CSV table of C-alpha atoms and ligand atoms in Angstrom, one decimal:
chain,number,residue,atom,x,y,z
A,1,MET,CA,143.9,-34.7,207.8
A,2,LEU,CA,145.6,-31.4,207.0
A,3,ASP,CA,143.2,-28.4,207.2
A,4,THR,CA,144.1,-26.5,204.0
A,5,THR,CA,141.6,-23.8,204.7
A,6,ARG,CA,143.7,-22.3,207.5
A,7,VAL,CA,146.9,-20.7,206.3
A,8,TYR,CA,149.7,-19.6,208.6
A,9,SER,CA,151.9,-16.9,207.2
A,10,TYR,CA,155.4,-16.0,208.4
A,11,SER,CA,157.4,-13.0,207.1
A,12,ALA,CA,160.9,-11.6,207.3
A,13,VAL,CA,163.1,-9.2,205.3
A,14,LEU,CA,166.2,-10.9,203.9
A,15,MET,CA,168.3,-10.1,200.8
A,16,GLY,CA,166.7,-6.6,200.8
A,17,SER,CA,163.5,-8.3,199.9
A,18,PRO,CA,160.2,-9.2,201.7
A,19,ILE,CA,160.1,-12.9,202.4
A,20,LEU,CA,156.9,-14.8,202.9
A,21,LEU,CA,156.4,-18.4,204.1
A,22,LYS,CA,152.9,-20.0,204.0
A,23,LEU,CA,152.2,-23.2,205.8
A,24,PHE,CA,149.0,-25.1,206.8
A,25,VAL,CA,150.3,-25.8,210.3
A,26,SER,CA,151.2,-23.4,212.9
A,27,ASP,CA,155.0,-23.9,213.3
A,28,GLU,CA,157.0,-20.9,214.4
A,29,ALA,CA,160.1,-23.1,214.9
A,30,LEU,CA,160.0,-24.4,211.4
A,31,ALA,CA,159.6,-20.9,210.0
A,32,SER,CA,162.6,-19.8,212.0
A,33,ARG,CA,164.7,-22.6,210.6
A,34,VAL,CA,163.6,-21.7,207.0
A,35,PHE,CA,164.5,-18.1,207.5
A,36,ARG,CA,167.9,-19.2,209.0
A,37,LEU,CA,168.5,-21.3,205.9
A,38,ILE,CA,167.8,-18.4,203.6
A,39,LYS,CA,170.1,-16.2,205.7
A,40,HIS,CA,172.8,-18.9,205.4
A,41,TYR,CA,172.7,-18.7,201.6
A,42,GLU,CA,172.4,-14.9,201.7
A,43,ASP,CA,175.7,-14.8,203.7
A,44,LEU,CA,177.4,-17.0,201.1
A,45,PHE,CA,176.1,-15.2,197.9
A,46,THR,CA,175.7,-11.5,198.9
A,47,VAL,CA,177.6,-8.8,197.1
A,48,ASN,CA,176.0,-6.1,199.2
A,49,ARG,CA,178.4,-6.5,202.1
A,50,ALA,CA,182.2,-6.5,202.2
A,51,GLN,CA,182.4,-10.2,203.1
A,52,SER,CA,180.8,-13.3,201.6
A,53,GLN,CA,182.2,-16.2,199.6
A,54,VAL,CA,181.3,-14.4,196.4
A,55,MET,CA,183.0,-11.2,197.7
A,56,ASP,CA,186.1,-13.3,198.5
A,57,ILE,CA,186.2,-14.1,194.7
A,58,ASN,CA,185.6,-10.5,193.8
A,59,HIS,CA,188.3,-9.2,196.1
A,60,ALA,CA,190.8,-11.6,194.6
A,61,ALA,CA,190.1,-10.5,191.0
A,62,GLY,CA,193.2,-10.4,188.9
A,63,GLN,CA,195.2,-11.9,191.7
A,64,HIS,CA,194.4,-15.6,192.5
A,65,PRO,CA,191.7,-18.3,192.4
A,66,VAL,CA,189.5,-18.7,195.4
A,67,ARG,CA,188.2,-22.0,196.7
A,68,VAL,CA,184.5,-21.8,197.6
A,69,SER,CA,181.9,-24.2,199.1
A,70,SER,CA,180.0,-26.5,196.8
A,71,PRO,CA,176.7,-24.5,196.7
A,72,VAL,CA,178.6,-21.4,195.7
A,73,TYR,CA,180.6,-23.2,193.1
A,74,ALA,CA,177.5,-25.0,191.7
A,75,LEU,CA,175.6,-21.7,191.4
A,76,ILE,CA,178.4,-19.9,189.7
A,77,LYS,CA,178.9,-22.7,187.3
A,78,CYS,CA,175.2,-22.6,186.4
A,79,ALA,CA,175.3,-18.8,186.1
A,80,LYS,CA,178.3,-19.0,183.8
A,81,ALA,CA,176.6,-21.6,181.6
A,82,ALA,CA,173.5,-19.2,181.3
A,83,SER,CA,175.9,-16.4,180.4
A,84,MET,CA,177.6,-18.4,177.7
A,85,LEU,CA,174.4,-19.2,175.7
A,86,PRO,CA,174.3,-17.6,172.3
A,87,ASN,CA,173.3,-13.9,172.5
A,88,SER,CA,172.5,-14.3,176.2
A,89,ALA,CA,171.2,-11.3,178.1
A,90,PHE,CA,172.3,-13.0,181.3
A,91,ASN,CA,175.8,-12.2,182.5
A,92,LEU,CA,177.1,-13.3,185.9
A,93,ALA,CA,180.1,-10.9,185.5
A,94,ILE,CA,177.8,-7.8,185.2
A,95,GLY,CA,178.9,-6.8,188.8
A,96,PRO,CA,181.0,-3.6,187.9
A,97,LEU,CA,178.1,-2.2,186.0
A,98,VAL,CA,175.5,-3.0,188.6
A,99,LYS,CA,177.7,-1.4,191.3
A,100,ARG,CA,178.2,1.7,189.1
A,101,TRP,CA,174.5,2.3,188.3
A,102,ARG,CA,173.4,1.5,191.9
A,103,ILE,CA,169.8,1.0,190.6
A,104,GLY,CA,167.7,0.2,193.6
A,105,PHE,CA,170.4,1.4,195.9
A,106,ARG,CA,169.9,5.1,195.8
A,107,GLY,CA,171.4,5.3,192.3
A,108,ASP,CA,169.6,8.1,190.6
A,109,SER,CA,171.6,9.3,187.7
A,110,VAL,CA,172.9,7.9,184.4
A,111,PRO,CA,176.7,7.3,184.6
A,112,PRO,CA,178.9,9.0,181.9
A,113,GLY,CA,179.2,7.0,178.7
A,114,GLU,CA,183.0,6.5,179.1
A,115,ASP,CA,182.5,4.9,182.5
A,116,ILE,CA,180.1,2.4,181.0
A,117,ALA,CA,182.4,1.7,178.1
A,118,HIS,CA,185.3,1.1,180.5
A,119,LEU,CA,183.3,-1.1,182.9
A,120,LEU,CA,181.9,-3.2,180.0
A,121,THR,CA,185.5,-4.4,179.4
A,122,LEU,CA,185.4,-6.0,182.9
A,123,THR,CA,182.3,-8.1,182.2
A,124,ASP,CA,183.4,-10.9,179.9
A,125,PRO,CA,182.0,-14.2,181.4
A,126,LEU,CA,184.8,-16.1,179.6
A,127,GLN,CA,187.2,-14.4,182.1
A,128,VAL,CA,185.4,-16.2,185.0
A,129,VAL,CA,187.7,-19.2,185.2
A,130,LEU,CA,186.3,-22.3,186.9
A,131,ASN,CA,188.2,-25.2,188.2
A,132,ASP,CA,186.1,-28.3,188.9
A,133,ALA,CA,189.0,-30.1,190.5
A,134,ASP,CA,189.2,-27.9,193.5
A,135,GLU,CA,186.0,-25.9,193.1
A,136,SER,CA,187.8,-22.6,192.8
A,137,VAL,CA,186.8,-19.5,190.9
A,138,TYR,CA,189.3,-17.0,189.4
A,139,LEU,CA,188.3,-13.6,187.9
A,140,ALA,CA,191.1,-13.0,185.4
A,141,LEU,CA,191.0,-9.2,185.3
A,142,PRO,CA,191.4,-6.8,188.3
A,143,GLY,CA,188.1,-5.0,188.9
A,144,MET,CA,185.9,-7.9,187.7
A,145,GLU,CA,182.9,-8.7,190.0
A,146,ILE,CA,180.5,-11.6,190.0
A,147,ASP,CA,176.8,-10.6,190.8
A,148,LEU,CA,174.3,-13.4,191.4
A,149,GLY,CA,171.3,-11.1,191.9
A,150,ALA,CA,169.5,-12.5,188.9
A,151,ILE,CA,169.8,-16.2,189.9
A,152,ALA,CA,170.4,-16.6,193.6
A,153,LYS,CA,166.9,-16.1,194.8
A,154,GLY,CA,165.7,-18.9,192.4
A,155,TYR,CA,168.4,-21.2,193.7
A,156,ILE,CA,167.5,-20.5,197.3
A,157,ALA,CA,163.7,-20.9,196.7
A,158,ASP,CA,164.5,-24.4,195.5
A,159,ARG,CA,166.6,-25.2,198.5
A,160,VAL,CA,163.7,-24.0,200.8
A,161,ARG,CA,161.3,-26.3,198.9
A,162,ASP,CA,163.7,-29.2,199.4
A,163,TYR,CA,164.1,-28.5,203.0
A,164,LEU,CA,160.4,-28.3,203.7
A,165,ARG,CA,159.9,-31.6,201.8
A,166,LYS,CA,162.6,-33.2,204.0
A,167,GLU,CA,160.8,-31.9,207.1
A,168,GLY,CA,157.7,-33.7,205.9
A,169,VAL,CA,155.8,-30.6,204.8
A,170,GLU,CA,153.4,-31.5,202.0
A,171,GLN,CA,151.9,-28.1,201.3
A,172,GLY,CA,153.7,-24.8,201.5
A,173,LEU,CA,154.8,-21.7,199.7
A,174,ILE,CA,157.9,-19.6,199.8
A,175,ASN,CA,158.0,-16.1,198.2
A,176,LEU,CA,161.4,-14.5,198.0
A,177,GLY,CA,160.5,-11.0,196.8
A,178,GLY,CA,158.8,-12.2,193.6
A,179,ASN,CA,160.4,-15.7,193.4
A,180,VAL,CA,157.6,-18.1,194.4
A,181,GLN,CA,158.1,-21.8,194.9
A,182,THR,CA,155.3,-24.1,196.0
A,183,LEU,CA,154.8,-27.6,197.5
A,184,GLY,CA,151.7,-29.6,197.0
A,185,THR,CA,148.2,-28.8,195.9
A,186,PRO,CA,146.1,-27.2,198.6
A,187,ALA,CA,142.3,-27.2,198.0
A,188,GLY,CA,141.8,-25.4,194.7
A,189,ASN,CA,145.5,-25.0,193.9
A,190,TRP,CA,147.8,-22.1,194.7
A,191,SER,CA,146.7,-18.8,193.5
A,192,ILE,CA,149.5,-16.4,192.7
A,193,GLY,CA,148.9,-12.7,191.9
A,194,LEU,CA,150.6,-11.1,189.0
A,195,LYS,CA,151.4,-7.5,190.0
A,196,LYS,CA,150.2,-4.6,188.0
A,197,PRO,CA,153.3,-2.7,186.8
A,198,PHE,CA,153.9,0.8,188.3
A,199,SER,CA,150.8,0.5,190.5
A,200,GLN,CA,150.1,0.7,194.2
A,201,ALA,CA,150.8,-2.4,196.4
A,202,GLY,CA,148.2,-5.1,195.9
A,203,ALA,CA,147.1,-4.1,192.4
A,204,MET,CA,147.0,-7.1,190.1
A,205,VAL,CA,146.8,-7.7,186.4
A,206,GLY,CA,145.6,-11.3,187.0
A,207,THR,CA,146.2,-14.5,188.9
A,208,LEU,CA,147.8,-17.8,188.2
A,209,GLU,CA,146.6,-21.1,189.5
A,210,ILE,CA,149.4,-23.6,189.9
A,211,ALA,CA,150.4,-26.7,191.7
A,212,HIS,CA,153.9,-28.1,192.4
A,213,LYS,CA,155.4,-25.2,190.4
A,214,SER,CA,157.6,-22.1,190.7
A,215,VAL,CA,156.5,-18.7,189.5
A,216,VAL,CA,159.2,-16.1,189.1
A,217,THR,CA,158.5,-12.5,188.0
A,218,SER,CA,161.0,-10.0,187.0
A,219,GLY,CA,159.8,-6.5,186.3
A,220,VAL,CA,161.2,-3.1,185.3
A,221,TYR,CA,158.9,-1.5,187.9
A,222,GLU,CA,160.6,-3.1,190.9
A,223,ARG,CA,163.9,-1.1,191.1
A,224,TYR,CA,164.3,1.9,188.9
A,225,PHE,CA,164.8,5.6,188.7
A,226,GLU,CA,163.5,8.3,186.3
A,227,GLN,CA,165.6,10.9,184.6
A,228,ASN,CA,164.3,13.3,181.9
A,229,GLY,CA,161.1,11.3,181.6
A,230,GLN,CA,163.1,8.1,180.9
A,231,ILE,CA,162.9,5.1,183.2
A,232,TYR,CA,166.2,3.3,184.1
A,233,HIS,CA,165.6,-0.1,185.6
A,234,HIS,CA,167.9,-2.8,187.1
A,235,ILE,CA,168.1,-5.4,184.3
A,236,LEU,CA,171.1,-4.3,182.3
A,237,ASP,CA,171.9,-5.2,178.8
A,238,PRO,CA,175.3,-6.9,179.0
A,239,HIS,CA,176.1,-5.8,175.5
A,240,THR,CA,175.5,-2.1,175.9
A,241,GLY,CA,175.8,-1.6,179.7
A,242,TYR,CA,172.4,0.3,179.8
A,243,PRO,CA,169.0,-1.1,181.0
A,244,LEU,CA,167.4,-3.4,178.5
A,245,ASP,CA,165.1,-1.4,176.4
A,246,ASN,CA,162.1,-3.2,174.9
A,247,GLU,CA,158.3,-3.6,175.0
A,248,LEU,CA,158.2,-5.4,178.3
A,249,ASP,CA,157.0,-4.2,181.7
A,250,SER,CA,157.4,-7.7,183.3
A,251,VAL,CA,158.1,-11.4,182.5
A,252,THR,CA,156.8,-14.2,184.6
A,253,ILE,CA,158.1,-17.8,184.2
A,254,VAL,CA,156.2,-20.9,185.4
A,255,SER,CA,158.6,-23.9,185.8
A,256,ALA,CA,159.3,-26.8,188.1
A,257,ASP,CA,162.5,-25.2,189.5
A,258,SER,CA,162.7,-21.6,190.5
A,259,ILE,CA,166.3,-21.4,189.4
A,260,ASP,CA,165.1,-21.9,185.8
A,261,GLY,CA,162.5,-19.3,186.3
A,262,ASP,CA,165.1,-16.8,187.5
A,263,ILE,CA,167.5,-17.5,184.6
A,264,TRP,CA,164.8,-17.4,182.0
A,265,THR,CA,163.2,-14.2,183.1
A,266,THR,CA,166.5,-12.5,182.4
A,267,LEU,CA,167.0,-14.4,179.1
A,268,MET,CA,163.5,-13.4,178.0
A,269,TYR,CA,164.1,-9.8,178.8
A,270,GLY,CA,167.0,-9.9,176.3
A,271,MET,CA,164.9,-11.6,173.6
A,272,GLY,CA,161.7,-9.7,173.7
A,273,VAL,CA,158.3,-11.4,173.2
A,274,GLU,CA,158.6,-12.7,169.7
A,275,LYS,CA,162.0,-14.4,170.0
A,276,ALA,CA,161.2,-15.6,173.5
A,277,CYS,CA,158.0,-17.4,172.4
A,278,ALA,CA,160.0,-19.0,169.6
A,279,ALA,CA,162.7,-20.1,172.0
A,280,LEU,CA,160.1,-21.6,174.4
A,281,ARG,CA,158.6,-23.8,171.7
A,282,ALA,CA,161.6,-26.1,172.3
A,283,ARG,CA,161.1,-26.0,176.1
A,284,PRO,CA,157.6,-27.2,177.0
A,285,ASP,CA,158.7,-27.3,180.7
A,286,ILE,CA,159.1,-23.5,180.7
A,287,GLU,CA,156.1,-21.2,180.2
A,288,ALA,CA,156.1,-17.4,180.1
A,289,ILE,CA,153.7,-14.6,180.7
A,290,PHE,CA,154.7,-11.3,179.2
A,291,VAL,CA,153.2,-8.0,180.4
A,292,THR,CA,153.9,-5.3,177.8
A,293,LYS,CA,154.0,-1.5,178.0
A,294,SER,CA,151.1,-1.4,175.6
A,295,LYS,CA,149.0,-3.3,178.2
A,296,GLU,CA,148.9,-6.7,176.6
A,297,VAL,CA,149.3,-9.9,178.6
A,298,ILE,CA,150.8,-12.5,176.3
A,299,LEU,CA,151.0,-16.2,177.3
A,300,SER,CA,153.6,-18.3,175.5
A,301,SER,CA,151.5,-21.3,176.5
A,302,SER,CA,149.6,-22.3,179.5
A,303,HIS,CA,149.7,-26.1,180.0
A,304,HIS,CA,150.9,-26.0,183.6
A,305,TYR,CA,148.8,-23.2,185.0
A,306,ARG,CA,145.5,-21.3,184.6
A,307,PHE,CA,145.6,-17.6,184.1
A,308,THR,CA,142.7,-15.3,185.0
A,309,LEU,CA,142.8,-11.7,183.8
A,310,LEU,CA,141.5,-9.3,186.5
A,311,ASP,CA,142.3,-5.8,185.1
A,312,ASN,CA,140.3,-4.7,182.1
A,313,ASP,CA,143.0,-2.2,181.1
A,314,TYR,CA,144.9,-5.2,179.8
A,315,GLN,CA,144.2,-7.4,176.8
A,316,LEU,CA,144.9,-11.1,177.1
A,317,ILE,CA,146.6,-12.7,174.2
A,318,GLY,CA,147.3,-16.5,174.0
A,319,SER,CA,145.4,-19.6,174.9
A,320,THR,CA,144.4,-20.4,178.5
A,321,ALA,CA,143.4,-23.9,177.5
B,1,FAD,P1,166.2,-10.3,188.3
B,1,FAD,O1,165.7,-9.7,187.0
B,1,FAD,O2,166.2,-11.7,188.5
B,1,FAD,O3,167.7,-9.8,188.5
B,1,FAD,C1,168.2,-8.5,188.4
B,1,FAD,C2,169.4,-8.3,189.2
B,1,FAD,O4,170.5,-9.1,188.6
B,1,FAD,C3,169.9,-6.9,189.2
B,1,FAD,O5,169.4,-6.2,190.4
B,1,FAD,C4,171.4,-7.1,189.2
B,1,FAD,O6,171.8,-7.4,190.5
B,1,FAD,C5,171.6,-8.3,188.4
B,1,FAD,N1,171.6,-8.1,186.9
B,1,FAD,C6,171.3,-7.0,186.2
B,1,FAD,N2,171.5,-7.2,184.9
B,1,FAD,C7,171.9,-8.5,184.8
B,1,FAD,C8,172.2,-9.3,183.6
B,1,FAD,N3,172.1,-8.8,182.4
B,1,FAD,N4,172.6,-10.6,183.9
B,1,FAD,C9,172.7,-11.1,185.1
B,1,FAD,N5,172.4,-10.3,186.2
B,1,FAD,C10,172.0,-9.1,186.0
B,1,FAD,N6,168.8,-5.9,197.8
B,1,FAD,C11,168.9,-4.8,198.7
B,1,FAD,O7,168.3,-3.8,198.5
B,1,FAD,N7,169.7,-4.9,199.8
B,1,FAD,C12,170.5,-6.0,200.0
B,1,FAD,O8,171.2,-6.1,201.0
B,1,FAD,C13,170.3,-7.2,199.1
B,1,FAD,N8,171.0,-8.3,199.3
B,1,FAD,C14,170.9,-9.4,198.5
B,1,FAD,C15,171.6,-10.6,198.7
B,1,FAD,C16,171.4,-11.6,197.9
B,1,FAD,C17,172.1,-12.9,198.2
B,1,FAD,C18,170.5,-11.5,196.8
B,1,FAD,C19,170.3,-12.7,195.8
B,1,FAD,C20,169.8,-10.4,196.5
B,1,FAD,C21,170.0,-9.3,197.4
B,1,FAD,N9,169.4,-8.1,197.1
B,1,FAD,C22,169.5,-7.0,198.0
B,1,FAD,C23,168.5,-7.9,195.9
B,1,FAD,C24,169.3,-7.7,194.7
B,1,FAD,O9,170.1,-6.5,194.8
B,1,FAD,C25,168.5,-7.6,193.4
B,1,FAD,O10,167.7,-6.5,193.4
B,1,FAD,C26,167.6,-8.8,193.3
B,1,FAD,O11,168.3,-10.0,193.4
B,1,FAD,C27,166.9,-8.7,192.0
B,1,FAD,O12,166.1,-9.8,191.8
B,1,FAD,P2,164.9,-9.8,190.8
B,1,FAD,O13,164.3,-11.2,190.9
B,1,FAD,O14,164.0,-8.7,191.1
B,1,FAD,O15,165.5,-9.4,189.4
B,2,MG,MG1,166.3,-13.4,187.2
């Protein structure tokens, strides 16, 4: 019988993010294989180095299509579909703007308006041309760049879950810098902390109890800089080229697959609370927790998790039934 009172934690830093693996058996070798798997995907998807399969596509922008491996093609196809949703805030072709702002990468000033206006012309997702026949990707305009930063960690978290399952692991958790995916139901479910925005490490607004679910949080407090009292964070509005400005400090998505959580956090940022809750009525499989700047915690619904508020500065809105 597995002892679910004894947790073994393994950590690493990959994709510029703290990575945490929790198991109920001591298995250093398994942990190394999991970290190697994550590194393998990082090497395919990264745009923070000169070479990767995604960078091969970016380097060939305006010149020729590039054949890529099936996981890269599948993820780009999925990211393009999310980008083509009506009024989507998700845009896989946002790369030139992300690179120019450098938010989270020692970027600390607002680019001139004309730079942003010019770069916006290089971010049309329709100009990401996919060919299913040979799994090639072509960026039609020179200077275009794909950026999978808003989706790749979700995809990778799901692959880690699949790998652990294949290895016979029944209970486990992987946290890729805010993208949590879980296996099984250890005694009393998994308890996942919801970070308090702009607070010291460890401060929590509340906790979520879940089983067999992914929990993805995207917040404006993770990567940002301040200029003239204004905060500029890393989730950009693909329609204006500036950080999305709304009532939200963070969005958390509870879903079966982490890739959905990653896509939906970005979509929700674009919608704001009211439209997001309306959109989620058609998706009972996706549930959201919004933390607003006015210190409300709003649950779109909570059928697949239990939320406990821990910080009395915040007001809980929505049913926990
Ligand atoms: P999310 O909200 O899920 O995504 C925000 C990120 O998506 C932004 O940082 C930007 O990259 C992109 N983005 C911004 N606006 C949009 C939009 N409207 N639509 C679509 N995408 C958008 N960080 C480092 O510091 N160093 C590294 O070497 C590094 N390597 C990485 C390699 C990989 C393969 C990945 C996936 C990430 C890496 N990162 C690295 C982290 C990366 O730069 C982002 O900060 C991170 O992916 C953001 O994830 P999130 O869940 O916090 O935010
Ligand atoms: Mg995301």
